[in-house]
CSV table of C-alpha atoms and ligand atoms in Angstrom, one decimal:
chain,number,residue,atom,x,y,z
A,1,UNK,CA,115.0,120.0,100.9
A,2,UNK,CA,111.3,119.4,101.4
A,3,UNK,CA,109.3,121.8,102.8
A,4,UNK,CA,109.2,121.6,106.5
A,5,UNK,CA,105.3,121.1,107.7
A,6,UNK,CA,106.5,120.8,111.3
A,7,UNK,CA,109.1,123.5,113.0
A,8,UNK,CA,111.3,121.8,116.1
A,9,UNK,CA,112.0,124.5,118.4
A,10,UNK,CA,113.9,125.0,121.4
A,11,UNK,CA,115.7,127.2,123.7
A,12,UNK,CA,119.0,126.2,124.1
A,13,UNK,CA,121.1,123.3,122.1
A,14,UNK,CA,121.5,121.8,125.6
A,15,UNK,CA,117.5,120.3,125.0
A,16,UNK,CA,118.4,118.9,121.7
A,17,UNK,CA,119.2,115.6,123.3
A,18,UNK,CA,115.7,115.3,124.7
A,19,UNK,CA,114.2,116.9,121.0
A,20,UNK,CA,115.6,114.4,118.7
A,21,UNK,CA,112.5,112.2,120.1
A,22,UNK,CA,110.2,114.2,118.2
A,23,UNK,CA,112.3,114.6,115.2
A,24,UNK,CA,112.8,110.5,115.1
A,25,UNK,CA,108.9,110.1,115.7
A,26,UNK,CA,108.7,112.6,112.7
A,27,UNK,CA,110.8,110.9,110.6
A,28,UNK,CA,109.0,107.7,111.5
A,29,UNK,CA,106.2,109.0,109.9
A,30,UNK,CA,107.6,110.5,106.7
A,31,UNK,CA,107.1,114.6,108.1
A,32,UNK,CA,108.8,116.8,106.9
A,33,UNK,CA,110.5,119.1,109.8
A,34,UNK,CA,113.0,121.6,110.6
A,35,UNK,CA,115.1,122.2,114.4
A,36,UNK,CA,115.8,125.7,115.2
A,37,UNK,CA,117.7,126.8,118.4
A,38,UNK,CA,115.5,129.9,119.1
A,39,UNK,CA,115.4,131.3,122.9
A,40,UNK,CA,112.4,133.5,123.6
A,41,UNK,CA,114.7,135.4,126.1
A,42,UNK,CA,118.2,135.0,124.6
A,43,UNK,CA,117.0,135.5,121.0
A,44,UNK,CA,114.2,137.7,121.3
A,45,UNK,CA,113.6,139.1,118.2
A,46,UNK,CA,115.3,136.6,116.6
A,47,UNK,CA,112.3,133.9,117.3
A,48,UNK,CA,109.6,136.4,116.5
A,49,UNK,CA,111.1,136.9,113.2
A,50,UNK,CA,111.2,133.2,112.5
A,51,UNK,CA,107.6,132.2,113.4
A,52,UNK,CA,106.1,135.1,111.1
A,53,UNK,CA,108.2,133.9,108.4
A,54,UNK,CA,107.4,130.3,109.0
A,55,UNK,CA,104.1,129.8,107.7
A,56,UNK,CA,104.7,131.0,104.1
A,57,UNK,CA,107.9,128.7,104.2
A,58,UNK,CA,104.7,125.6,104.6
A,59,UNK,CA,104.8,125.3,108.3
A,60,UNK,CA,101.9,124.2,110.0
A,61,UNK,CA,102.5,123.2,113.7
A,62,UNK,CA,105.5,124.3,115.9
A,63,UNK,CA,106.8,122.2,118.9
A,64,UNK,CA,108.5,124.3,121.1
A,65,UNK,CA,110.6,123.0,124.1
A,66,UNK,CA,112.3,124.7,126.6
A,67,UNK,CA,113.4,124.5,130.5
A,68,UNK,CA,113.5,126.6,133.4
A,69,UNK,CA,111.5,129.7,133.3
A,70,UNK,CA,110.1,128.2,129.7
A,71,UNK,CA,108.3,131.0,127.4
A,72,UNK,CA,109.1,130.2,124.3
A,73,UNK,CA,106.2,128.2,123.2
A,74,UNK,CA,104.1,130.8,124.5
A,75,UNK,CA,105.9,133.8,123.1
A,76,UNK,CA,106.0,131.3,119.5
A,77,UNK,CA,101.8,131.5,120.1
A,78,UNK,CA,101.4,134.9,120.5
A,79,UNK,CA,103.0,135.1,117.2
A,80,UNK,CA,101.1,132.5,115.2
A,81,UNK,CA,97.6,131.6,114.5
A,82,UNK,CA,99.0,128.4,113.8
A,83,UNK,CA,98.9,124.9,116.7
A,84,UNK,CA,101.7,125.3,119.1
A,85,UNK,CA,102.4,122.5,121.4
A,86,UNK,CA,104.4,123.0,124.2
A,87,UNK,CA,106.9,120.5,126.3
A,88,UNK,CA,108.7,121.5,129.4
A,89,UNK,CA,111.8,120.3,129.9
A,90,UNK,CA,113.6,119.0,133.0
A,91,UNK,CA,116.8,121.4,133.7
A,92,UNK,CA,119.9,121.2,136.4
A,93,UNK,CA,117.7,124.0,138.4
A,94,UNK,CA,116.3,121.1,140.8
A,95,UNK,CA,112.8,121.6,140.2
A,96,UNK,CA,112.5,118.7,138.1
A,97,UNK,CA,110.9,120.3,135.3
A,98,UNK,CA,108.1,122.1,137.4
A,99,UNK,CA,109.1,124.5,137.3
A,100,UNK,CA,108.9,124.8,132.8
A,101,UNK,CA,105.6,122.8,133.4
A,102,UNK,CA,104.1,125.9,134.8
A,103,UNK,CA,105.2,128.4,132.8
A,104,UNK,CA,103.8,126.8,129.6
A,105,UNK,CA,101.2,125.3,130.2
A,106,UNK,CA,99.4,128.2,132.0
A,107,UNK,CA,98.6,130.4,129.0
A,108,UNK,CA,96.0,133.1,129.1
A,109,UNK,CA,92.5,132.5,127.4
A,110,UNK,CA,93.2,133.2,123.4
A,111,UNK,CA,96.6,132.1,123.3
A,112,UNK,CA,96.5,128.2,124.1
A,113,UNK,CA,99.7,126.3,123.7
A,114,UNK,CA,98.7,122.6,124.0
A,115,UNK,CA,101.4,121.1,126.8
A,116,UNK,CA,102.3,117.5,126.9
A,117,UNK,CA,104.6,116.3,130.1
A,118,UNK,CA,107.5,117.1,130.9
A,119,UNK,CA,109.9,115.7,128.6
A,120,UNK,CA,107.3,114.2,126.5
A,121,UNK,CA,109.0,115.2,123.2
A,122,UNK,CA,108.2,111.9,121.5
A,123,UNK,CA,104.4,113.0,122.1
A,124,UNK,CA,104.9,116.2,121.0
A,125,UNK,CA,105.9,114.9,117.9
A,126,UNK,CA,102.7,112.4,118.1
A,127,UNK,CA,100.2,115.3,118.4
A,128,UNK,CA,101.5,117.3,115.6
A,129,UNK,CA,101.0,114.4,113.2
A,130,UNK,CA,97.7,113.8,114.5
A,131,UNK,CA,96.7,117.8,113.8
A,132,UNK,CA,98.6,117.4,109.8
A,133,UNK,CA,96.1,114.1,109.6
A,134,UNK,CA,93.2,116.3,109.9
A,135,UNK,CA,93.7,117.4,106.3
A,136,UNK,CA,96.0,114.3,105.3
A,137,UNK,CA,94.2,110.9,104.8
A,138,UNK,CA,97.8,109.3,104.0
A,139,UNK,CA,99.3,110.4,107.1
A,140,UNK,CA,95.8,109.4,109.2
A,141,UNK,CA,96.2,105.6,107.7
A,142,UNK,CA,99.7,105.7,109.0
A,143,UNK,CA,98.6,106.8,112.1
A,144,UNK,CA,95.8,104.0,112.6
A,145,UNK,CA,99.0,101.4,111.6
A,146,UNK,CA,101.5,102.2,114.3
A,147,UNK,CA,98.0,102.0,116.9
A,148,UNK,CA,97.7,98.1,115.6
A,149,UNK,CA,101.0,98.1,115.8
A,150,UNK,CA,101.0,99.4,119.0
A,151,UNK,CA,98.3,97.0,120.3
A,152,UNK,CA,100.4,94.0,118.8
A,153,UNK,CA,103.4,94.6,120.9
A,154,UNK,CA,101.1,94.6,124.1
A,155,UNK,CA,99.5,91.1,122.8
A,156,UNK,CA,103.3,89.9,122.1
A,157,UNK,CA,104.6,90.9,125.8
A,158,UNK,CA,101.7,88.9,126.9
A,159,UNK,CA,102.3,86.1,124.9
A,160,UNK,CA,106.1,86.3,126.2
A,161,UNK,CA,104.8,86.5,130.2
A,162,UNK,CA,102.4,83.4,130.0
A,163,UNK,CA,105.2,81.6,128.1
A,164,UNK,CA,108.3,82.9,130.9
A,165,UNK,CA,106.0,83.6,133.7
A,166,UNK,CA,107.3,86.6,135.7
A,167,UNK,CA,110.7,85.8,136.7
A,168,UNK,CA,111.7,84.3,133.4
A,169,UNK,CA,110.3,87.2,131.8
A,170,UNK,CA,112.6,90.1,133.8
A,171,UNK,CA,115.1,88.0,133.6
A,172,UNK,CA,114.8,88.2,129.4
A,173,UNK,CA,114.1,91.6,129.4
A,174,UNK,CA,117.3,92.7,131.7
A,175,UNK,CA,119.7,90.5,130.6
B,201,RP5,C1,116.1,127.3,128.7
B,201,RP5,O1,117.1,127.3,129.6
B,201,RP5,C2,116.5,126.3,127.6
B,201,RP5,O2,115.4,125.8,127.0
B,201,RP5,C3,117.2,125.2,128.5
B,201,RP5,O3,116.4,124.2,128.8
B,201,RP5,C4,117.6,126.0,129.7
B,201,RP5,C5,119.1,126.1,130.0
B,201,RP5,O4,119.8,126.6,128.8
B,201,RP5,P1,121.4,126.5,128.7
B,201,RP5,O5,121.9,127.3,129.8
B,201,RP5,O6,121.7,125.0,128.8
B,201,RP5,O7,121.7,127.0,127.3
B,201,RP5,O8,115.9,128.5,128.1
C-alpha cells in the first residue's frame, strides 16, 4: 500500500456515500489516501489517537466530514499542525446541512479548519491537492491540465448550443 498523503475522514459510514467524491477526485489525480470512519463524539479517543499517529504514517492534509452537530474537523485541528479542511454534510435533521455548516466553519482564531460547502466533498478533495502541489511540481502540472481541461468542456457546450440552439440542446442533454 502507498503511503497515504491525504487522510478521508468522517463521522459516521452513513457520509461515505457523499465522501467517495473526494476519494474519486483523489484517485483522479494519482493521491495517495486513506478513509477512516472516526466520530469526534462516538469515538473520542479513538480519532485523537489516529490524527497524532497520522503524520509519521506520511499524512499531510485531512478532510474531515461530518453532519449535524459536526466537530470532527475541528476536534482533527486541535490535534494537528497539519491543513484540515472541513465539509459539512447535509443530514435527515431538517436543517439542510446548516446546521454542520456552522459548527465547522466557525473555529476559534489559531485553530482554522478551511470549510468548503455543504456537501462539497469533490472540492474538498480539490483543495488538498492544491496544498500537496505546493511542494509537488508533478501534481501542480496535473492540476493546470484538468483547468484546460476544464475550460475545454465549457468551449465544447458552447459549440453544442450554437449548433442545437436552446431547445435542441436540453433536449440532447435530457434525453
Ligand atoms: C454525524 O452524525 C455523522 O457525520 C453523520 O453525518 C451524522 C449521522 O450519523 P449516523 O446516525 O448516520 O451514524 O456525526
Amino acid at each position: 500500500m502507498p503511503t497515504p498523503r491525504v487522510a478521508i475522514l468522517m463521522g459516521s459510514d452513513s457520509d461515505l456515500p457523499t465522501m467517495r467524491g473526494a476519494a474519486n477526485v483523489l484517485i483522479s489525480y494519482g493521491v495517495a489516501h486513506e478513509v477512516k470512519v472516526l466520530s469526534a463524539h462516538r469515538s473520542p479517543a479513538r480519532t485523537v489517537a489516529y490524527v497524532e499517529a497520522a503524520p509519521d504514517r506520511g499524512v499531510q492534509v485531512f478532510i474531515c466530514a461530518a453532519g449535524m452537530a459536526a466537530h470532527l474537523a475541528g476536534v482533527v485541528a486541535a490535534h494537528t499542525s497539519l491543513p484540515v479542511i472541513g465539509v459539512p454534510l447535509q443530514s435527515s435533521a431538517g436543517l439542510a446541512g446548516a446546521d454542520a455548516l456552522y459548527s465547522t466553519v466557525m473555529m476559534p482564531p489559531g485553530i482554522p479548519v478551511a470549510t468548503v460547502g455543504i456537501g462539497g466533498a469533490k472540492n474538498a478533495a480539490h483543495l488538498a491537492v492544491r496544498i500537496l502541489a505546493l511542494a509537488d511540481a508533478e501534481l501542480a502540472a496535473r492540476i493546470a491540465e484538468h483547468r484546460v481541461d476544464m475550460d475545454a468542456g465549457v468551449a465544447a457546450k458552447n459549440e453544442r448550443l450554437d449548433t442545437l440552439g436552446v431547445d435542441g440542446y436540453l433536449a440532447e442533454k435530457e434525453g
